[in-house]
Short mmCIF file of C-alpha atoms and ligand atoms in Angstrom, two decimals:
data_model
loop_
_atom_site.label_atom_id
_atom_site.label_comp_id
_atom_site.label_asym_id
_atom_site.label_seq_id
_atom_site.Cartn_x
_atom_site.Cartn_y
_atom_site.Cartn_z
CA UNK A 1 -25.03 -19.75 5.19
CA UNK A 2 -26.46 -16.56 6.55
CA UNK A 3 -26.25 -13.30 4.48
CA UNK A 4 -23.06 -11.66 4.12
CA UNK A 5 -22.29 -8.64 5.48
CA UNK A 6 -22.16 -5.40 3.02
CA UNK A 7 -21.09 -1.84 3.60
CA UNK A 8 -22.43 0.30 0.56
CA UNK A 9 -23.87 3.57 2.83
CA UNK A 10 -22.69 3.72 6.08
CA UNK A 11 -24.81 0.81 7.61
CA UNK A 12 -23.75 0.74 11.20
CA UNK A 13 -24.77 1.03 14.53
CA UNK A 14 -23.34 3.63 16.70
CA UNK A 15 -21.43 0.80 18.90
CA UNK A 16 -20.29 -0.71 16.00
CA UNK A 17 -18.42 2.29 14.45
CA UNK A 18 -16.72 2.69 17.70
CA UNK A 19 -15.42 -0.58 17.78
CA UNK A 20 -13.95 -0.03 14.01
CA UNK A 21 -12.38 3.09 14.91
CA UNK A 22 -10.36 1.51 18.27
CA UNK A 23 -9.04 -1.04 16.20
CA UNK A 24 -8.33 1.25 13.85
CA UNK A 25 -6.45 2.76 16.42
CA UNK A 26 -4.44 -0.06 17.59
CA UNK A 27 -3.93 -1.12 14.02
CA UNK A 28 -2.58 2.24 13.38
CA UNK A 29 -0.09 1.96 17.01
CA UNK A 30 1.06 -1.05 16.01
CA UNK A 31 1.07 -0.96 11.90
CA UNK A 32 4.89 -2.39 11.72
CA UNK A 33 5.56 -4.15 15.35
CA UNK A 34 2.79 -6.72 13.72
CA UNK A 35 1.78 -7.95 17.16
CA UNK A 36 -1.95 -7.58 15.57
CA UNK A 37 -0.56 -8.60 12.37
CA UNK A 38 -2.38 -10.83 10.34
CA UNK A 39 -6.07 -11.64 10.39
CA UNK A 40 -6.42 -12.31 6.66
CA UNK A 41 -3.89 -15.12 6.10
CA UNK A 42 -5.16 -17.33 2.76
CA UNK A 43 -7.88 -15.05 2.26
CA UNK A 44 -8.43 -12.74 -1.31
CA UNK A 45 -10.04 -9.59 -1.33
CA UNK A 46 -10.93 -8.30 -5.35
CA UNK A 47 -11.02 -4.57 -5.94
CA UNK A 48 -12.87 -3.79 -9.02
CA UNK A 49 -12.25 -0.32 -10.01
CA UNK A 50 -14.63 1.49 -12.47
CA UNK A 51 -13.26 5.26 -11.87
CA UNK A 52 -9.13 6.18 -11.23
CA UNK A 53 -8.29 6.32 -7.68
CA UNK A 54 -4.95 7.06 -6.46
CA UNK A 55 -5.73 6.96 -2.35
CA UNK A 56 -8.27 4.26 -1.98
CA UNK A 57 -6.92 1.37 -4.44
CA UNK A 58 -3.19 1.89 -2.30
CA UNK A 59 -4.48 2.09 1.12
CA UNK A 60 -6.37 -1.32 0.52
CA UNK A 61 -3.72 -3.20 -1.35
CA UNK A 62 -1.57 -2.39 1.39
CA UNK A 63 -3.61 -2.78 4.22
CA UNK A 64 -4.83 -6.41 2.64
CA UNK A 65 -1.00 -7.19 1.66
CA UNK A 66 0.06 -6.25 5.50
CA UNK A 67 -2.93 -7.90 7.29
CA UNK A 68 -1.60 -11.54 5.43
CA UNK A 69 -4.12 -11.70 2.85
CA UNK A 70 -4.04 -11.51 -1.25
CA UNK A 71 -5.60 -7.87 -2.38
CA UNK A 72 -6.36 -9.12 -6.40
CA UNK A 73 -7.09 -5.46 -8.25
CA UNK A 74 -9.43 -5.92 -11.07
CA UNK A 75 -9.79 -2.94 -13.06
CA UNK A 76 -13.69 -2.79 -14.83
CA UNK A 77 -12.42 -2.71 -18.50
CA UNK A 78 -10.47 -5.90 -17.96
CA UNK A 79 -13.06 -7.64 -16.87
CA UNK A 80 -15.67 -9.15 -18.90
CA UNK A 81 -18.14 -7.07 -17.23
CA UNK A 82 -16.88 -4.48 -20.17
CA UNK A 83 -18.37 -6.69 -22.58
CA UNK A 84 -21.85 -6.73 -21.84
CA UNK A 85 -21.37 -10.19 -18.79
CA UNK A 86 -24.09 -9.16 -16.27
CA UNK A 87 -23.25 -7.83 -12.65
CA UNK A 88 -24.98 -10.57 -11.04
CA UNK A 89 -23.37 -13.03 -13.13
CA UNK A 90 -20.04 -11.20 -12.14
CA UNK A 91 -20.95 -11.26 -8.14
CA UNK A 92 -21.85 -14.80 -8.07
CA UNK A 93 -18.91 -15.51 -9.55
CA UNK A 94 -16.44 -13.63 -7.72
CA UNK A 95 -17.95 -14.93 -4.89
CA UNK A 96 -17.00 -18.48 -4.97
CA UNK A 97 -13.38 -17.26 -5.36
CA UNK A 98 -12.48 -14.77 -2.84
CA UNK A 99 -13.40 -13.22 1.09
CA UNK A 100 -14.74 -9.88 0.04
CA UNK A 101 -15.27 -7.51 -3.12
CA UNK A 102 -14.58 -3.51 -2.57
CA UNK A 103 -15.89 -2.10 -5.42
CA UNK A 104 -15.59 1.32 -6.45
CA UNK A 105 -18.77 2.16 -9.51
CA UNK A 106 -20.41 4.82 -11.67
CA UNK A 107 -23.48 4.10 -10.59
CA UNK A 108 -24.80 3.01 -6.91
CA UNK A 109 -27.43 0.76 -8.37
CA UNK A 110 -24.60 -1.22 -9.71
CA UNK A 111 -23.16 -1.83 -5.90
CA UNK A 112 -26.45 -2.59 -4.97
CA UNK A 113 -27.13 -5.01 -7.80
CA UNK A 114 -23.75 -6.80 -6.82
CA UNK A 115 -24.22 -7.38 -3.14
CA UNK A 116 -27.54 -8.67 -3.95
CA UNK A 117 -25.89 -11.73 -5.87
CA UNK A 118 -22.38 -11.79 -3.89
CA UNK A 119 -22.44 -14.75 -0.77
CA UNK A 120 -18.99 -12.67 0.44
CA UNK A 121 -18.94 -9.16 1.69
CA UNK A 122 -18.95 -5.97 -1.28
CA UNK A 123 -17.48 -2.52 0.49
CA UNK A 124 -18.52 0.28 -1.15
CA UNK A 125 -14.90 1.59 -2.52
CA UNK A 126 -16.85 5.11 -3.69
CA UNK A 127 -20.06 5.39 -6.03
CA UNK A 128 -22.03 8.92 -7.56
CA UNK A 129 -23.45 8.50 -3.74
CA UNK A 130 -21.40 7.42 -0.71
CA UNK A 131 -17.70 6.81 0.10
CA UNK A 132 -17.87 5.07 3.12
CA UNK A 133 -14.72 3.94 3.38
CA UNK A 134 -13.22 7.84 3.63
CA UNK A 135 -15.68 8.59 6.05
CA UNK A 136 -14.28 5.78 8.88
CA UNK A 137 -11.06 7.43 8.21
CA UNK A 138 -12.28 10.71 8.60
CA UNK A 139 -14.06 10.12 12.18
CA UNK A 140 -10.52 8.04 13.09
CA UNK A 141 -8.94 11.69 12.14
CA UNK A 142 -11.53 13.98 13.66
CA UNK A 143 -11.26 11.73 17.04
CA UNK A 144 -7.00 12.00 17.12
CA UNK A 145 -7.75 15.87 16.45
CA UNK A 146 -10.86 16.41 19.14
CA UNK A 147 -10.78 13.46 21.25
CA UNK A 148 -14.17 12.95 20.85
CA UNK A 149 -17.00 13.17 17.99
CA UNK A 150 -20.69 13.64 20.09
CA UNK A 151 -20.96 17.34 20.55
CA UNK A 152 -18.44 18.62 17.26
CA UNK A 153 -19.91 20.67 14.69
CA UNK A 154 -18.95 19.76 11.51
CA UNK A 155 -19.42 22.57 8.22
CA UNK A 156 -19.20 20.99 4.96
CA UNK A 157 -18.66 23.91 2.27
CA UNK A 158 -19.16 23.39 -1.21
CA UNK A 159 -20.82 20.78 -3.01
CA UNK A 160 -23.19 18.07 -1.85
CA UNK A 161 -20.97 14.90 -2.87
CA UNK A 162 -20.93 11.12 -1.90
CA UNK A 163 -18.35 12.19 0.34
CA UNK A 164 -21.04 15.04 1.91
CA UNK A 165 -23.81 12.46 1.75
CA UNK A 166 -21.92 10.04 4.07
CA UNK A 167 -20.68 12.67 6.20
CA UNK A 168 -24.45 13.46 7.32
CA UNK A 169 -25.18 10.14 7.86
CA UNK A 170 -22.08 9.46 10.05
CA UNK A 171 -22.12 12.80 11.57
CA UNK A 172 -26.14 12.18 12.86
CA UNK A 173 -25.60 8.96 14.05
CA UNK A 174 -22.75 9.88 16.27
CA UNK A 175 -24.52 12.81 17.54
CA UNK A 176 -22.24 15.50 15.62
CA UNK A 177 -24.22 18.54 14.18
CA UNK A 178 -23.49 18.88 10.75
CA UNK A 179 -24.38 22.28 8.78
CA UNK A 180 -23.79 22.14 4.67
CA UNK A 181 -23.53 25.37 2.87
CA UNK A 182 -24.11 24.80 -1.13
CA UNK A 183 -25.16 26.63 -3.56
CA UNK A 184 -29.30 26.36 -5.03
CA UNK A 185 -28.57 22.76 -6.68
CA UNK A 186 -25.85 21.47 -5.63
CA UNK A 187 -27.65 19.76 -2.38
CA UNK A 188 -26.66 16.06 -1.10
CA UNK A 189 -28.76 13.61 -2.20
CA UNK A 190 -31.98 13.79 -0.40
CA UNK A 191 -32.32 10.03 0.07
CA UNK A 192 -29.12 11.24 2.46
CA UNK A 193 -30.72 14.25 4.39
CA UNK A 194 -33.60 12.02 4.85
CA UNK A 195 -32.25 9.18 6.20
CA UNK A 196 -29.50 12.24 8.60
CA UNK A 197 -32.52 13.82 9.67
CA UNK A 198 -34.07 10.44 11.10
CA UNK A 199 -30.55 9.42 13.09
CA UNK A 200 -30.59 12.87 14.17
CA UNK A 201 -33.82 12.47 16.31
CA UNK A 202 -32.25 9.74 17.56
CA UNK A 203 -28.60 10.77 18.89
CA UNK A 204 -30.33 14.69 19.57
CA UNK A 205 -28.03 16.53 16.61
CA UNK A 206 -28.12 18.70 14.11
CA UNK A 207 -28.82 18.76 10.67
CA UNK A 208 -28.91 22.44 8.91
CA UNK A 209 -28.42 22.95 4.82
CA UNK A 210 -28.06 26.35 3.68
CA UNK A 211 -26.37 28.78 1.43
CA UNK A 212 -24.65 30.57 3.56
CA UNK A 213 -20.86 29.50 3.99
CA UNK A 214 -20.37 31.85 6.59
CA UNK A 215 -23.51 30.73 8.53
CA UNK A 216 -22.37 26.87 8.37
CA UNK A 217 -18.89 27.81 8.99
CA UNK A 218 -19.45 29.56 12.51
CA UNK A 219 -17.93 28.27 15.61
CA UNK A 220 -17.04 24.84 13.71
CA UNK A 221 -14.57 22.85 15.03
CA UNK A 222 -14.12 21.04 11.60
CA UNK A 223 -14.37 22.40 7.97
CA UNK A 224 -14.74 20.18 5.21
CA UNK A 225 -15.07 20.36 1.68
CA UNK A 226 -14.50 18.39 -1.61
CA UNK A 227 -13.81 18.87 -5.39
CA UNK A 228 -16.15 20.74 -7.34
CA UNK A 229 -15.78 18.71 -9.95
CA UNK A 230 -16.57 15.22 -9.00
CA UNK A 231 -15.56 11.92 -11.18
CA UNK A 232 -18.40 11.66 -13.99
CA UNK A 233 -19.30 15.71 -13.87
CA UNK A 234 -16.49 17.10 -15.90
CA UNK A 235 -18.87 18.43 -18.81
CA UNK A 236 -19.70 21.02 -16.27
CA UNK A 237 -16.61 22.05 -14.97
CA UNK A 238 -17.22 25.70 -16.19
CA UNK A 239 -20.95 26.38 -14.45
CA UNK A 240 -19.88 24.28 -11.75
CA UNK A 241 -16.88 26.97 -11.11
CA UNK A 242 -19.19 29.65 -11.70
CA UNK A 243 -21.54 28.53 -8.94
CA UNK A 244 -18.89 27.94 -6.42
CA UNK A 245 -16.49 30.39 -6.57
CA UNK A 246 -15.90 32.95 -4.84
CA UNK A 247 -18.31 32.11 -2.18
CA UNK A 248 -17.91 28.65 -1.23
CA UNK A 249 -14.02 28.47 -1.53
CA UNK A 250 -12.58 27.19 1.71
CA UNK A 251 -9.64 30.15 2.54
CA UNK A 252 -8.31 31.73 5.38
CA UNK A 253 -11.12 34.49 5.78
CA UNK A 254 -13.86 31.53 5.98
CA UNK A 255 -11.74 29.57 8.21
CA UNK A 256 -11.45 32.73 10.84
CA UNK A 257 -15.33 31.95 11.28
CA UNK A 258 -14.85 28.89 12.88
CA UNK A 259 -13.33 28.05 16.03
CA UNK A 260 -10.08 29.37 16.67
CA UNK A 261 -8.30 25.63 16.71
CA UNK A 262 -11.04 24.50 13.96
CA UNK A 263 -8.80 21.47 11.62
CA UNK A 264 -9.44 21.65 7.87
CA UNK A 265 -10.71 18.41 6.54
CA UNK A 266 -10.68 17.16 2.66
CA UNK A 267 -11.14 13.67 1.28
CA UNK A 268 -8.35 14.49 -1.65
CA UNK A 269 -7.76 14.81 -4.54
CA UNK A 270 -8.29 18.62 -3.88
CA UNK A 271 -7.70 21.34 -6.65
CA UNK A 272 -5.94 23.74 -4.93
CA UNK A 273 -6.96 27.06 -5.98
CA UNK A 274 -10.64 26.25 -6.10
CA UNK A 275 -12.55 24.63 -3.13
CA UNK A 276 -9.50 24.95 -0.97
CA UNK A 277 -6.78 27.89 -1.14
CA UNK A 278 -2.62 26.61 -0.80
CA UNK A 279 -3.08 28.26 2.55
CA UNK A 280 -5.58 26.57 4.15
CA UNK A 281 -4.77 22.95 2.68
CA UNK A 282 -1.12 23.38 3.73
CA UNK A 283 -1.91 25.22 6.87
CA UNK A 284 -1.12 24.58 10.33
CA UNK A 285 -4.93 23.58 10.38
CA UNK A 286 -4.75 21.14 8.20
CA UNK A 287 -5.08 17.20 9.07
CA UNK A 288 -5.41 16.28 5.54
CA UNK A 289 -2.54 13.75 5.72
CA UNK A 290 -3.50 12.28 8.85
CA UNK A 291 -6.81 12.07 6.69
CA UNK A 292 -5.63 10.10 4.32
CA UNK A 293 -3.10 8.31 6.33
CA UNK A 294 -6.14 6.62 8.15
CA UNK A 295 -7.77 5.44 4.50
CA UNK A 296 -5.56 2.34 5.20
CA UNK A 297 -5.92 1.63 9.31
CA UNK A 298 -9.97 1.88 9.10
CA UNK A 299 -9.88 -0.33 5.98
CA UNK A 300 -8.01 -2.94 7.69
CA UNK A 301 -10.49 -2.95 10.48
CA UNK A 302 -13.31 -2.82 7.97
CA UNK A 303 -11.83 -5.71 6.49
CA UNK A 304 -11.10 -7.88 10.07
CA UNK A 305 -14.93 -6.95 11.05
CA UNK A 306 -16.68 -7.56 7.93
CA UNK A 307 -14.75 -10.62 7.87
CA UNK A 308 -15.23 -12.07 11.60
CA UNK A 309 -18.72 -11.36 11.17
CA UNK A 310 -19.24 -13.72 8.12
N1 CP B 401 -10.31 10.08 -1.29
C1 CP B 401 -10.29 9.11 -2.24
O1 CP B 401 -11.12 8.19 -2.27
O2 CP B 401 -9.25 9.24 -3.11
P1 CP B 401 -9.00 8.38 -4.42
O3 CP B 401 -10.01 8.79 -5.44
O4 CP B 401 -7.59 8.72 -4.82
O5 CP B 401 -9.14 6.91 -4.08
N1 NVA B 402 -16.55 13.60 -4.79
C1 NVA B 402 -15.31 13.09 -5.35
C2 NVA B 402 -14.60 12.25 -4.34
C3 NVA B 402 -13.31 11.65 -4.79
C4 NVA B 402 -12.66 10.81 -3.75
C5 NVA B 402 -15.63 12.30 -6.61
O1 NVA B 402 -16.63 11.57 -6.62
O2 NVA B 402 -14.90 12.44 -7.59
#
């Protein structure tokens, strides 16, 4: 048996992202007429959940429950992982009873140590680095909103998260330029801008990080941002706050900097009155539904993929 198939960054070609993101789109046309119902019939997908989610444990229940198969949600302190059993142990395991593992982690060595020993597919659910999963659905949303992605420039206000980190990564290799304004700090992940500046060479876009919200914010055609207060960094709420605010705060004053039909973009759960004002989040501009609306079409094609492909 070959290796499986794992999605922990955003490992895919440009061709293959397109191809997730029109089924995606004919998932989405046809989510209760059912005539592309199906695809995981007697197949179980665990979902081991180390952090609370609210979005990304629904959207694949469902979308496993509607696609025919058996979603089994595991959550880490029920496990016997919370008693010391080792991941590997855990992934082989696993392994010889279900199709695929999305795991959401702490700690992205832990997703990596798990794929290593899983023979099934492990999706990266969210870990302190990337969230691929919310980044399909956000290039399903930004394509509904601009027809296309090559071309769009994309600011990312606020703090460098593992939603930020996977944004540069998809955002080079579809040719999008992507500009990040953060404060001294509070960069992505370098292993990120690294790896964005490389597939930038290659598609011809660009990658700017800066402090200047304004600067990253001109002539967008899509703002993004994300708590400022990720899972795990809650002991520095307060410095966090006072590095962020009142520059980096996505309101309607930074928003007339970008283009005049610019959408407002937010992986959720936002706190409203910090990165992102009432205004802007329940704005005209805002696609933050359709956002996470499309957490549970790209996941089912994720899913069908992965899953023809092993
Ligand atoms: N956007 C996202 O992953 O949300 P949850 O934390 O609710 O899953
Ligand atoms: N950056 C956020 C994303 C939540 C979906 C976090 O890690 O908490």
């Amino acid at each position: 048996m070959g290796r499986p198939r794992h999605v922990l960054e955003f490992e895919f070609g440009k061709d293959e992202v397109k191809e997730i993101l029109d089924l995606a789109d004919r998932l989405k046309a046809d989510r209760r007429l059912g005539v592309l119902g199906g695809g995981l019939e007697k197949r179980s997908v665990a979902l081991i959940f180390e952090k609370p989610s609210t979005r990304t444990r629904v959207s694949f229940e469902v979308a496993i429950w509607e696609l025919g198969g058996n979603p089994i949600f595991l959550s880490s302190n029920e496990l016997q992982l919370s008693r010391g059993e080792a991941i590997k142990d855990t992934a082989r395991v696993l392994s010889r009873y279900v199709d695929a593992v999305v795991a959401r982690v702490l700690r992205h060595e832990s997703i990596v140590e798990f794929a290593k020993y899983s023979s099934v597919p492990v999706i990266n659910a969210l870990s302190d680095l990337y969230h691929p999963c919310q980044i399909l659905a956000d290039l399903q949303t930004i394509r509904e909103y601009k027809g296309k992605l090559q071309g769009l420039k994309i600011a990312w206000i606020g703090d460098g998260t593992n939603v930020c980190n996977t944004m540069l990564l998809a955002s080079s290799l579809m040719g999008m330029d992507m500009w990040v304004a953060c404060p001294k700090g509070y960069e992505p992940y370098e292993g990120a801008i690294k790896r964005a500046r490389e597939l930038a060479g290659e598609s011809g876009s660009r990658i700017e990080i800066t402090t200047n919200p304004l600067e990253a914010a001109k002539d967008a055609d899509v703002v993004m941002t994300d708590t400022f207060v990720s899972m795990g960094k809650e002991a520095e709420r307060e410095e966090r706050l006072r590095a962020f605010l009142p520059d980096y705060q996505v309101n309607e004053e930074l928003m007339k900097h970008a283009k005049g039909d610019a959408i407002f973009m937010h992986c959720l759960p936002a706190r409203r009155g910090e990165e992102v004002t009432d205004e802007v989040i329940d704005g005209p501009r805002s696609a933050v539904w359709d956002e996470a609306e499309n957490r549970l079409h790209t996941e089912k094609a994720l899913l069908l993929y992965l899953l023809s492909k092993s």
